[in-house]
CSV table of C-alpha atoms in Angstrom, one decimal:
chain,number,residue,atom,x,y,z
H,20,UNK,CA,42.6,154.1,92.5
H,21,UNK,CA,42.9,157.0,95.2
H,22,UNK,CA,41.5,159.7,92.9
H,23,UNK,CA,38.3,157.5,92.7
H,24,UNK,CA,37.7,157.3,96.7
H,25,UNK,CA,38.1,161.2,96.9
H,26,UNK,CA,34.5,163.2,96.9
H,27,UNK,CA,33.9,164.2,93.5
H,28,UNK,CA,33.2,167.7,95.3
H,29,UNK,CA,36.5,168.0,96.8
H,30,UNK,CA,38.0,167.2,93.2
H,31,UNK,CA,35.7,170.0,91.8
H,32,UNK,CA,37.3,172.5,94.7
H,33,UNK,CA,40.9,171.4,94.1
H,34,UNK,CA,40.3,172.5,90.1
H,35,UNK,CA,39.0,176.0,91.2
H,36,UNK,CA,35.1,175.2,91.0
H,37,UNK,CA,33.1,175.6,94.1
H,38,UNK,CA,29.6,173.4,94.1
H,39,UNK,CA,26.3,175.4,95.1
H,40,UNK,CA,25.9,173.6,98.2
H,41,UNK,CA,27.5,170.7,100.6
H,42,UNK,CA,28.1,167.8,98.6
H,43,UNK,CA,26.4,165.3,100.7
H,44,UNK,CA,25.1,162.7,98.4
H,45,UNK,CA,26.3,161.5,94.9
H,46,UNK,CA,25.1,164.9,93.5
H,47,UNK,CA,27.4,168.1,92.8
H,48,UNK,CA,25.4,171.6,91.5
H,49,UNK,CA,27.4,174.2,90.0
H,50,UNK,CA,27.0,177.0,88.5
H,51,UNK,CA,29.2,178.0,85.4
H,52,UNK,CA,30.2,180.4,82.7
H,53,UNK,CA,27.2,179.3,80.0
H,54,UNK,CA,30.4,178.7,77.3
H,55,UNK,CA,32.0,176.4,80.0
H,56,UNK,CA,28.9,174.1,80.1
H,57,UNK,CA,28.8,174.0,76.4
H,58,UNK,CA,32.7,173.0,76.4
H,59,UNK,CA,31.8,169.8,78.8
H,60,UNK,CA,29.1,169.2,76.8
H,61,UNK,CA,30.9,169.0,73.8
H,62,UNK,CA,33.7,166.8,75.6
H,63,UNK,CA,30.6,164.5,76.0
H,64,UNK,CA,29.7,165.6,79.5
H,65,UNK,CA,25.7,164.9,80.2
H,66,UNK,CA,24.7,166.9,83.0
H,67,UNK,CA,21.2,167.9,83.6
H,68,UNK,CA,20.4,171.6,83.4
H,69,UNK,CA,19.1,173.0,86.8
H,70,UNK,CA,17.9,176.0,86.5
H,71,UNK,CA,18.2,178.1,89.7
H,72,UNK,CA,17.7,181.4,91.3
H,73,UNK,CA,21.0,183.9,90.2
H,74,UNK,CA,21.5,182.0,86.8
H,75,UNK,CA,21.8,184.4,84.3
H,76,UNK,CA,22.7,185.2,80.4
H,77,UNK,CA,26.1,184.4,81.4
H,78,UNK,CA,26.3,181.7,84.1
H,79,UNK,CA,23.8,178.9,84.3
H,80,UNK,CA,23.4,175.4,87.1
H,81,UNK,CA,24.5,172.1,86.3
H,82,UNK,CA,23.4,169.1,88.4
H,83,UNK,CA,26.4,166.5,88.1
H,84,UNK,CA,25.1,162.9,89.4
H,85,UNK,CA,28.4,160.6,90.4
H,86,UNK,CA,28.7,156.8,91.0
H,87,UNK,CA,31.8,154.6,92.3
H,88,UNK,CA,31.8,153.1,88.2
H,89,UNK,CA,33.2,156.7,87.2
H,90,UNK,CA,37.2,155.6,86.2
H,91,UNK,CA,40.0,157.8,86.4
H,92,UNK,CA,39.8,158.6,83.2
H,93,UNK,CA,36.7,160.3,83.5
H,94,UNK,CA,37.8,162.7,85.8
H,95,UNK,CA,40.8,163.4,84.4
H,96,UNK,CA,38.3,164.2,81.2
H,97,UNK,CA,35.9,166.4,83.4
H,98,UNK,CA,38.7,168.4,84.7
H,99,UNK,CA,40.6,169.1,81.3
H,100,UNK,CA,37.6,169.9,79.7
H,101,UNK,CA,37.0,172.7,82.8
């Protein structure tokens, strides 16, 4: 379906969130309120904590990993639970 061929990145930056860097491979890193990770994580999100330079008690980095498998649903998911 279209929402699968567009970048997972440019999905993240329609919804508000704006990765770390360029999203050149199937990789996102973001940084987010520390309540909003454990919201996703709850919603059954597994994203690997990457800690980074400028996290904080508040904010922390997420790395996302993303394949051509994820379905619509998933996103839709990702982006409600955001």
């Amino acid at each position: 379906e279209q929402v699968q061929r567009m970048p997972a990145g440019y999905i993240l930056q329609a919804a508000g969130f704006q990765p770390m860097a360029p999203v050149q491979t199937n990789e996102i890193f973001l940084r987010l309120p520390r309540a909003t990770i454990a919201r996703l994580r709850t919603a059954g999100l597994r994203a690997a904590g990457w800690p980074t330079p400028g996290d904080d008690a508040d904010n922390a980095t997420i790395r996302l990993v993303t394949s051509w498998a994820t379905t619509d649903a998933e996103i839709a998911a990702l982006l409600g639970a955001l």
